[in-house]
XYZ file of C-alpha atoms in Angstrom:
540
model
C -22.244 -11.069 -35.741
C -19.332 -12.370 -34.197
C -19.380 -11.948 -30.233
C -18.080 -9.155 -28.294
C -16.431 -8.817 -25.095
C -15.774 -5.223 -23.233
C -13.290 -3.976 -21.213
C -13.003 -1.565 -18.259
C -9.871 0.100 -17.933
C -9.927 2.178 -15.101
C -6.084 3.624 -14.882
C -4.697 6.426 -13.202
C -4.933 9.413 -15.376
C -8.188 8.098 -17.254
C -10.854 5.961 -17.421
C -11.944 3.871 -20.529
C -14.369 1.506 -21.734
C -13.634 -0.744 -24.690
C -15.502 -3.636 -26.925
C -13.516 -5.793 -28.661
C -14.104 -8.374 -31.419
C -13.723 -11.866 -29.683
C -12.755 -13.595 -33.161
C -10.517 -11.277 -34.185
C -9.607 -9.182 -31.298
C -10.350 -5.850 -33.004
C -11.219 -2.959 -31.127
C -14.899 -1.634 -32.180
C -15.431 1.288 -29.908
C -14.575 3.131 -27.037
C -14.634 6.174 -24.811
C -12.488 8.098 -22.491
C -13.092 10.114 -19.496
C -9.628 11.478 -18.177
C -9.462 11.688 -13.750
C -8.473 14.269 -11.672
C -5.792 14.104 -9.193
C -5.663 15.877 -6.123
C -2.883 16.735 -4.031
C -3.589 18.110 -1.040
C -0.100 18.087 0.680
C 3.426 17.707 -0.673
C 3.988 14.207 -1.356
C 0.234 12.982 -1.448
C -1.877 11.711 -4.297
C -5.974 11.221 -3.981
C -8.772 10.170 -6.459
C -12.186 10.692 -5.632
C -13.784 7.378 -6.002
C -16.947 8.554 -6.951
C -15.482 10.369 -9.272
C -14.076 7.494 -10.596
C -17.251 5.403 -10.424
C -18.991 8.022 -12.263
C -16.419 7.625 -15.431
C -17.049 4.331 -15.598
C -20.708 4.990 -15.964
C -20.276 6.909 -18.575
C -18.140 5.678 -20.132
C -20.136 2.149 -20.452
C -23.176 4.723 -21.446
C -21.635 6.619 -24.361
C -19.492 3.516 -25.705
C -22.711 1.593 -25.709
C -24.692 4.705 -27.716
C -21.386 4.530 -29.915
C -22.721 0.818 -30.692
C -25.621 1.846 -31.331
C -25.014 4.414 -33.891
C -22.869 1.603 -35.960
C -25.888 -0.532 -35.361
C -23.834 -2.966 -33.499
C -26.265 -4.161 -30.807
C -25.372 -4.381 -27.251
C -26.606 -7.658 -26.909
C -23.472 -9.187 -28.902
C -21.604 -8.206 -25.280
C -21.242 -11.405 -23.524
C -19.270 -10.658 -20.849
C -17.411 -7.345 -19.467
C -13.659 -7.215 -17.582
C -11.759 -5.258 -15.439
C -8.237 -3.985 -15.311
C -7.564 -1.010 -13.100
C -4.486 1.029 -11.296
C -2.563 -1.184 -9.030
C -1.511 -0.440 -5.250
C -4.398 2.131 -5.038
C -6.196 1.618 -1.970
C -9.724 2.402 -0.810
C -11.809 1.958 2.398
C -15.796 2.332 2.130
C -18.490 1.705 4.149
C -20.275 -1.581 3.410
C -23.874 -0.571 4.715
C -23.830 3.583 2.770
C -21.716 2.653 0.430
C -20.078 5.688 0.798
C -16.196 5.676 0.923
C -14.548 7.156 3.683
C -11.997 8.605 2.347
C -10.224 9.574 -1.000
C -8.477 6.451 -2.681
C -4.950 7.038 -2.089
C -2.811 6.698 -5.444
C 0.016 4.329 -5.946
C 2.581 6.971 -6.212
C 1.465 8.740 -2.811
C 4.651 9.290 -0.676
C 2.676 10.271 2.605
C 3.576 6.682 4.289
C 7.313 7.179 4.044
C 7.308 7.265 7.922
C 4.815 4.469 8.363
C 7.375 2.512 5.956
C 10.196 3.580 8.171
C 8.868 2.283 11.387
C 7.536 -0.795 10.220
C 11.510 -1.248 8.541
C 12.798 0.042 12.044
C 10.816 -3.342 13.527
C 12.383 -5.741 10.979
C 14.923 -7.735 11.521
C 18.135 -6.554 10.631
C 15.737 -3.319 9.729
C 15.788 -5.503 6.079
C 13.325 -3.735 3.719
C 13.342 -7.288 2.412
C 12.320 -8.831 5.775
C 8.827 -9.894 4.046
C 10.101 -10.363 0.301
C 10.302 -14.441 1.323
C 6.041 -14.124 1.064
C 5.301 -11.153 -0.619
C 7.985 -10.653 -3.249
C 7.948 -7.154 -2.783
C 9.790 -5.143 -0.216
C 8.590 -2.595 2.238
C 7.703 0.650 0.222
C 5.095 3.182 0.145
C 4.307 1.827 -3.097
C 1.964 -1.313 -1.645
C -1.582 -0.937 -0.899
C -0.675 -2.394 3.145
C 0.748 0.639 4.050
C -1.346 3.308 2.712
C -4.333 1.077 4.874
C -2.145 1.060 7.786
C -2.264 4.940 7.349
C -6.269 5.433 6.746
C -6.265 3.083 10.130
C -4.131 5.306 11.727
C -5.194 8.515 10.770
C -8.794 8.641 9.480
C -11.515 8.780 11.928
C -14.156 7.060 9.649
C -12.147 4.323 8.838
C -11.313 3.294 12.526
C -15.094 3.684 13.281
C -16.366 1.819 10.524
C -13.701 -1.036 11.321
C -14.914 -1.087 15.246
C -18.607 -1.388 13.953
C -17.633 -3.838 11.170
C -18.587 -1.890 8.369
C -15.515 -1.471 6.400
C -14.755 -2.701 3.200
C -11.125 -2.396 2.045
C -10.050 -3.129 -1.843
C -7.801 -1.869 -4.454
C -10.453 -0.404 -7.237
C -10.654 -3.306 -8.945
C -12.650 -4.470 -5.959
C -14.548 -0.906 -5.813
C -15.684 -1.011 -9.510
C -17.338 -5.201 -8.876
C -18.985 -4.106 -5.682
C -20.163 -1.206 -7.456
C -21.100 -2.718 -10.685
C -22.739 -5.707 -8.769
C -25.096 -4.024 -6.285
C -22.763 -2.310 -3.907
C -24.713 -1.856 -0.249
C -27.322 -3.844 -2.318
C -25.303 -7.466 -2.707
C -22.327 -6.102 -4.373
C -19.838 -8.818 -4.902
C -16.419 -8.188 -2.487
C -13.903 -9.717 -4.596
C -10.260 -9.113 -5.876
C -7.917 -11.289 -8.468
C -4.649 -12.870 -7.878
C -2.721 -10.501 -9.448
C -4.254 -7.352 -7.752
C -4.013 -8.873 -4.293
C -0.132 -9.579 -4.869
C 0.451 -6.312 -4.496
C -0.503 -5.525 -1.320
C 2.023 -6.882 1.233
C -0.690 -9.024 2.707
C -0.811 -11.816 0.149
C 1.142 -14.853 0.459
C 2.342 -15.718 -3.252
C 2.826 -19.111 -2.403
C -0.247 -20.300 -0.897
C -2.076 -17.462 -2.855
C -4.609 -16.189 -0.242
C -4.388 -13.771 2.317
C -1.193 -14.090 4.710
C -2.695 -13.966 8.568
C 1.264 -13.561 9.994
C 1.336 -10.506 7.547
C -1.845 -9.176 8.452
C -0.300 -9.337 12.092
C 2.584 -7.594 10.815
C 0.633 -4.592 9.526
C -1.709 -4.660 11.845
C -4.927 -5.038 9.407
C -8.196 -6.858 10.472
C -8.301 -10.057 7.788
C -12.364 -9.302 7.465
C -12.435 -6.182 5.876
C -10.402 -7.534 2.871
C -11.841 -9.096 -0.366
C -12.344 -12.655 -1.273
C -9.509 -13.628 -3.396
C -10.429 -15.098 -7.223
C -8.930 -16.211 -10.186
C -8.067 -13.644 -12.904
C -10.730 -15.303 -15.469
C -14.553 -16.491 -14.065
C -17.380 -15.012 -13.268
C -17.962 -13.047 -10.190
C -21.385 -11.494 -10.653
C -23.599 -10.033 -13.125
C -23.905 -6.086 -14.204
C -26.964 -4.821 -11.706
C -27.559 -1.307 -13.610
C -26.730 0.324 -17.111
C -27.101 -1.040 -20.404
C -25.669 -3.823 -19.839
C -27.896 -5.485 -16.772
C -26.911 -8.942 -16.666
C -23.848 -9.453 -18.646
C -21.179 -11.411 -16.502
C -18.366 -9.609 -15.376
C -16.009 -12.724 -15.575
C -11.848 -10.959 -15.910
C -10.074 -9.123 -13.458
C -6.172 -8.179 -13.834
C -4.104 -5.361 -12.270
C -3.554 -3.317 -15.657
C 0.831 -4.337 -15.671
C -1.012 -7.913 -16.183
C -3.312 -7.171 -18.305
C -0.958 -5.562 -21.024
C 1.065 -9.170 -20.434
C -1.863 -11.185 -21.527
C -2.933 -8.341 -23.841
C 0.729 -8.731 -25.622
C 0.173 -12.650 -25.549
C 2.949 -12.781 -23.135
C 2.144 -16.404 -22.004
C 5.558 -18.516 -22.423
C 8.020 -18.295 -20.284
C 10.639 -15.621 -21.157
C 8.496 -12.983 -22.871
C 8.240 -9.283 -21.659
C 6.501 -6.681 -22.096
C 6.912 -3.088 -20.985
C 3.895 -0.686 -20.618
C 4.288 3.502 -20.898
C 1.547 5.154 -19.253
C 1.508 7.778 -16.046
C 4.730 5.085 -15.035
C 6.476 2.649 -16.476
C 6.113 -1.411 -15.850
C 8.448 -3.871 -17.219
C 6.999 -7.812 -16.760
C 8.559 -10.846 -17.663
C 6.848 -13.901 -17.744
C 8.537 -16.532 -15.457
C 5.894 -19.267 -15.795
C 4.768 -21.376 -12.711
C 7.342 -20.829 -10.527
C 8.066 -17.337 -8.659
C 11.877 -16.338 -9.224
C 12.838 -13.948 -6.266
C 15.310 -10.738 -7.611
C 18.519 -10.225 -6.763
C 18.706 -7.088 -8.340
C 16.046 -4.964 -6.984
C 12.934 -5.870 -9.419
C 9.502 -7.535 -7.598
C 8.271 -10.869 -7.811
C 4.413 -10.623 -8.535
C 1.081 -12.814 -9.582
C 1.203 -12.693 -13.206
C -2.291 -13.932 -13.817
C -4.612 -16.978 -13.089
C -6.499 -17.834 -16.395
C -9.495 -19.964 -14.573
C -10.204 -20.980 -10.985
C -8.556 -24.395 -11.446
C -5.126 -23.456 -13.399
C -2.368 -22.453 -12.382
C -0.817 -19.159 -11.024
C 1.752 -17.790 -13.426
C 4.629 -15.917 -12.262
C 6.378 -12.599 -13.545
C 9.428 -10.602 -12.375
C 8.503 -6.415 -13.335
C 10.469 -3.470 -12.488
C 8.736 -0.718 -11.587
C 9.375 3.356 -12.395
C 7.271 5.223 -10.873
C 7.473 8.387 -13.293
C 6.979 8.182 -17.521
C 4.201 9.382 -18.851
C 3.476 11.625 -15.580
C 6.975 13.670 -17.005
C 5.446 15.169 -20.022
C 2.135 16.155 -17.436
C 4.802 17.339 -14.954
C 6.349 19.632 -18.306
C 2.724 21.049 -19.148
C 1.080 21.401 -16.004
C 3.624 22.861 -13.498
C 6.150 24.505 -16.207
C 4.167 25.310 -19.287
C 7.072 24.309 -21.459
C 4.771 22.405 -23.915
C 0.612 23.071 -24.388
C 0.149 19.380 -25.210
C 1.544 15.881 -24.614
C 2.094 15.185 -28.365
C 3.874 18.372 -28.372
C 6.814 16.820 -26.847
C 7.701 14.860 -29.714
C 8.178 17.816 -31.791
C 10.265 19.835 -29.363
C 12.351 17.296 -28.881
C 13.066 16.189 -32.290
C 13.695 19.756 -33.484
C 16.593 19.459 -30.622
C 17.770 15.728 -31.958
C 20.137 15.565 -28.432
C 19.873 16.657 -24.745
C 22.677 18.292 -25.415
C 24.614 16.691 -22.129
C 21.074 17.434 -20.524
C 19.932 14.815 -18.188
C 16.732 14.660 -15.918
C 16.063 12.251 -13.159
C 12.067 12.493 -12.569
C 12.468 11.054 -9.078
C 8.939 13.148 -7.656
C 7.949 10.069 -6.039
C 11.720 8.303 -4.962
C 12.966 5.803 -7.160
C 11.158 2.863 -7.475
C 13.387 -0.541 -9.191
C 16.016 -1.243 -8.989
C 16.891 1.417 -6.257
C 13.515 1.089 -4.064
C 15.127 4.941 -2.521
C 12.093 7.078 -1.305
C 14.508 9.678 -0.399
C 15.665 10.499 -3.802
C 14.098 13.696 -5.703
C 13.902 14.809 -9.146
C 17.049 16.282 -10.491
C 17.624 18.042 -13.722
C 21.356 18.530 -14.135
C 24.253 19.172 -17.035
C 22.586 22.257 -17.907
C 24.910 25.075 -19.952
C 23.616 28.716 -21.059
C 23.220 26.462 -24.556
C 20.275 24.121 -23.181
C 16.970 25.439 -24.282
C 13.618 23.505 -23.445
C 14.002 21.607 -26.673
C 16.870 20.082 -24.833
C 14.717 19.588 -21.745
C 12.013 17.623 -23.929
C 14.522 15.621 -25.266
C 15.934 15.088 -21.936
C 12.430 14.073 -20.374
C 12.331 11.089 -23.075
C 15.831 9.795 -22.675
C 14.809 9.401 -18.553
C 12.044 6.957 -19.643
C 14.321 5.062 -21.704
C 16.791 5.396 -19.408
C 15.090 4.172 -16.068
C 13.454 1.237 -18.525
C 17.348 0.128 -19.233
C 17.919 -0.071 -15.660
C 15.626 -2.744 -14.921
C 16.101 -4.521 -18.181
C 19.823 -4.847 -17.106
C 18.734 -6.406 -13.552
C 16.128 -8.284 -15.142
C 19.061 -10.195 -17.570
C 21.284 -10.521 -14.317
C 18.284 -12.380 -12.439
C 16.848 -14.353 -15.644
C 20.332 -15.171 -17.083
C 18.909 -15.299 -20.309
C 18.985 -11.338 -22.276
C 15.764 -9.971 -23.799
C 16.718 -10.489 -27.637
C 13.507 -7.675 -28.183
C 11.370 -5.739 -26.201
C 7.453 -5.897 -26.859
C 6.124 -2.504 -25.725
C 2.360 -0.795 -25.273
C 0.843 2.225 -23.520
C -0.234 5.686 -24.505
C 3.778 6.731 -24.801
C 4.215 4.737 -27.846
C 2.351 6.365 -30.367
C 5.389 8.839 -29.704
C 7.304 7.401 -32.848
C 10.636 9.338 -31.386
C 10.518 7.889 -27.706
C 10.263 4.502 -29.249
C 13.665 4.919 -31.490
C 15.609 6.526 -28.641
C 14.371 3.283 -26.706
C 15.704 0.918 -29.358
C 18.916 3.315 -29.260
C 19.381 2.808 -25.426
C 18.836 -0.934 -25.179
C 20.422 -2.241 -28.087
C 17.829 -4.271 -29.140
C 14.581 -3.705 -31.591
C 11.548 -1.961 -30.085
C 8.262 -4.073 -31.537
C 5.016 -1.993 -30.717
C 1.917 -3.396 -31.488
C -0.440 -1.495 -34.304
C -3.305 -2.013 -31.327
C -1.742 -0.337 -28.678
C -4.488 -1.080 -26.414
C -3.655 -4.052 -24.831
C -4.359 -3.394 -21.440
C -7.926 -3.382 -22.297
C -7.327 -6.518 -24.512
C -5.988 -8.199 -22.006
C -8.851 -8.216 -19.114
C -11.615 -8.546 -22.711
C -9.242 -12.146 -23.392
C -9.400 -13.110 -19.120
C -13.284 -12.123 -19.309
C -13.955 -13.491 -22.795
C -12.052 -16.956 -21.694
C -13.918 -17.496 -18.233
C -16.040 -20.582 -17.629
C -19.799 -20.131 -18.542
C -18.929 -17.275 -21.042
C -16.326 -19.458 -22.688
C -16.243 -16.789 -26.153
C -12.809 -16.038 -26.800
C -10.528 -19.081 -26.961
C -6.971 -18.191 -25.154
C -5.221 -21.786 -26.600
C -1.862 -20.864 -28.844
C -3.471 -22.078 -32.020
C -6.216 -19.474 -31.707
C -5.101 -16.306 -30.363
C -5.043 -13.588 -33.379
C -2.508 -12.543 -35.720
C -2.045 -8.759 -33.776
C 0.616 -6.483 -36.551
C 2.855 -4.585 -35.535
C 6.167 -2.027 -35.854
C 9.651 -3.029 -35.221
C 12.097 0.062 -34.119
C 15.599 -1.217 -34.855
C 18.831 0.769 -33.002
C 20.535 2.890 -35.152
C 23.287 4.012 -32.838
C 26.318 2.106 -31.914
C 26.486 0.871 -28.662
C 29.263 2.846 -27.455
C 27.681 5.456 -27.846
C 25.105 4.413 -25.819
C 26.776 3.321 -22.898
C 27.977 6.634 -22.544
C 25.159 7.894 -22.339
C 23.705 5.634 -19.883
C 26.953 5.850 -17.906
C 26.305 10.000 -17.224
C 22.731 8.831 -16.754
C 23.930 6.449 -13.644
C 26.189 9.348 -12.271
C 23.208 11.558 -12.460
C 20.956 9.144 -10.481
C 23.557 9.110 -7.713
C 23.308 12.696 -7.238
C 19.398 12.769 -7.343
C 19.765 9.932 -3.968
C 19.357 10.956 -0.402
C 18.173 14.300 -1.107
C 14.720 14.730 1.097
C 15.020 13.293 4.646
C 12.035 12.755 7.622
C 13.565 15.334 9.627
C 10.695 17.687 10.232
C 9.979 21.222 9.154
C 10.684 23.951 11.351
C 7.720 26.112 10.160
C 4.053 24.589 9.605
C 4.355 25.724 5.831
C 6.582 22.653 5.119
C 9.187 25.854 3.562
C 11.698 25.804 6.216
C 13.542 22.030 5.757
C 16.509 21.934 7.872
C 19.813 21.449 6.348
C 22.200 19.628 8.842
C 19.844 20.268 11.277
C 19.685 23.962 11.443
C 16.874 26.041 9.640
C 17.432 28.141 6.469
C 19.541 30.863 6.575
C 21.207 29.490 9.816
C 24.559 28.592 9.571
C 24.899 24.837 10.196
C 26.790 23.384 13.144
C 29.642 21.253 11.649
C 29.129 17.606 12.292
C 31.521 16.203 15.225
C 34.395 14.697 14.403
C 34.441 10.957 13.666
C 36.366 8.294 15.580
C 36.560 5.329 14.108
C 37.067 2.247 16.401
């Protein structure tokens, strides 16, 4: 049989475990285990990472009985790689292995002041003061600042620090120590493209920045060893697999770029999962944005080639809409559901919703905007709403594909798109619609897996899946053509924009006047309080 290489995908709403052909790339079987999120104040997003350690055990466990029941044996796995959930940041206890604290998700808000004060310090308080290294600006988004919090805040973590026994990481660096021992010899390790998203990773040099460590404040020993995205960094300790290599590691937005064969310079890909991630390969050279999109480690395929480069836009709500629509409002009973509501409407019906429950990410980078839903008539119906939901997606995507054109110079002819969102046949025509250009989904759609099996299959001393252009597979796929005119697209991306404005500057730092976070302050005076006018302004 030919050989196969797996794939953990540890993302934010679910954890997977895939085996793919290396020959062929074909996907031979998987499981699923979706992740709880808790949120334990407004604003704040945890994972319990033993939770999430414990889906990846099973996940390996019951993909590997899967095998078995084809009569596929496990053997044939020859090495096993890692993509994971960016930005999300963990602190654990080297010598227990115990974390010491919940791993704080990517979209978590709670360092908005942190991100304020360190801004206030800047120069010029320029959110882009550090862009010049990082490519990112300041933002609660990056893993730096949610560390700087746990420092600041978490008893445990300041402890363990003191006494020298705290490991920090992102979780791919929580699944390898795991996987390879933990408090037993795991391996402390991260990849390029993880680590560039941080804040404390020079992109240029491509290690660990000690003027930017300064900067935030974080001790450079409690931070992983930084590798390339394909070799081998240790060897499975436990499990059915024991001693298979794990040899790829790629933040997941880079792993759906590989997984889409995204390797000339040019190419893009855009991902639609709990957010929304649009990458464009720049090649070998980092090309800083002009119009609000981040400059980030693409991937390194091998310790002794070269870094390659992407611009990516970020949104920051997609996917986590339709959970927003079944969870807190009980408008639809299931995710696919949407689809159907929304094509029974066929319009928003002037209907236009800004998901902004986390800010705006790219190309506004506005932590103070909220989630809007406006244009609403006795007429709209939640039909309308569903519809509405789908057109933000496609809407927020069009926003950084514009920027993206402005920085590149050169427009996306086609979009190559992946992610649990496009099996919605509907979201991917009203995308076409929007940006004027065809929509081509592969008929894999799971290329974020595919993407760390390629890195892990590639890596020296497994050396099973050969990434060169005359042997990367044939993948099929759909093409979604526009079939509106343009027109009247733009108007409805112009009433889009005008919505956006109005969603900006809505929640401020000022704080509560009550302890149950109710009684925000409008103009400084508490709810049902009239408001003292603002003095009058004189100019000089």
């Amino acid at each position: 049989m030919d050989p196969l290489v797996a794939a953990i995908d540890q993302g934010t709403s679910s954890t997977r475990f895939l085996v793919f052909n290396a020959k062929t790339a074909k996907l031979i079987s998987h499981h699923q285990v979706e992740i709880n999120q808790s949120f334990p104040k407004e604003g704040w997003v945890e994972e319990d990472p033993k939770e999430i350690m414990q889906s990846v055990y099973e996940c390996m466990e019951r993909t590997c009985e899967k095998l078995c029941q084809l009569n596929i044996d496990v053997s044939n796995i020859k090495a096993v790689g890692v993509t994971n959930q960016r930005e999300t940041t963990l602190v654990w206890d080297k010598e227990t292995g115990e974390p010491l604290y919940n791993a704080i998700v990517w979209l978590d808000l709670r360092t908005q002041s942190t991100v304020e004060r360190l801004i206030n310090k800047a120069p010029g308080r320029d959110k882009n003061h550090l862009k010049h290294k990082t490519g990112l600006p300041i933002s609660t988004y990056f893993s730096a600042v949610k560390l700087r919090w746990l420092l600041d805040n978490v008893d445990e973590v300041r402890q363990a620090v003191l006494s020298e026994r705290a490991m920090f990481g992102t979780v791919d660096s929580w699944i390898i120590w795991c996987l390879t021992g933990g408090r037993k010899g795991g391996v402390h390790c991260t990849d390029v493209s993880n680590a560039s998203r941080t804040m404390l990773f020079n992109i240029h040099t491509m290690d660990w920045d000690p003027e930017l460590c300064r900067y935030f404040d974080v001790p450079m020993e409690i931070l992983p060893k930084v590798k390339s995205s394909s070799e081998i960094y240790g060897c499975m300790k436990s499990s059915s697999l024991a001693g298979v290599p794990i040899s790829g590691c790629l933040g997941d937005q880079s792993a759906a770029l590989v997984g889409q064969m995204c390797f000339t310079e040019g190419q893009a890909k855009n991902t639609y999962g709990t957010g929304c991630f649009l990458l464009r390969n720049t090649g070998t050279k980092p090309v800083m944005s002009d119009h609000g999109l981040l400059t980030t480690v693409a991937y390194k395929l091998g310790k002794d080639e070269p870094a390659c480069y992407a611009l990516e836009g970020s949104v920051a709500i997609a996917g986590a809409v339709v959970r927003w629509l079944k969870d807190n409002m009980g408008i639809v009973q299931s995710s696919s559901e949407i689809e159907i509501l929304a094509a029974a409407a066929g319009t928003s019906y002037g209907c236009y919703f800004v998901p902004a429950f986390s800010g705006l990410y790219a190309p506004y980078w506005e932590p103070s905007a909220r989630g809007i839903i406006c244009g609403l008539t006795q007429f709209t119906n939640r039909n309308h709403l569903a519809f509405a939901a789908l057109e933000a997606v496609c809407f927020q995507t069009r926003e950084i594909l514009d920027a993206m054109n402005l920085d590149s110079g050169v427009p996306l002819t086609q979009l190559q798109v992946d992610g649990g969102m496009t099996s919605n046949r509907l979201l991917m025509q009203l995308q076409a619609d929007i940006l004027c250009i065809p929509v081509v989904r592969p008929s894999m759609s799971e290329t974020t897996a595919l993407g760390a099996a390629m890195a892990a299959g590639a890596a020296e001393g497994v050396e099973v899946w050969s990434l060169s252009p005359g042997h990367l597979p044939h993948v099929t796929s759909e093409k979604y053509e526009p079939q509106i005119n343009c027109d009247e697209s733009e108007f409805r991306f112009a009433r889009w924009k005008k919505a956006v404005q109005k969603a900006m500057n809505w929640e401020t730092s000022e704080p509560c006047c009550n302890s149950n976070g109710l009684g925000k302050k409008i103009n400084g005076a508490p709810w049902g309080v009239p408001p003292t006018p603002p003095p009058t302004r004189v100019d000089p």
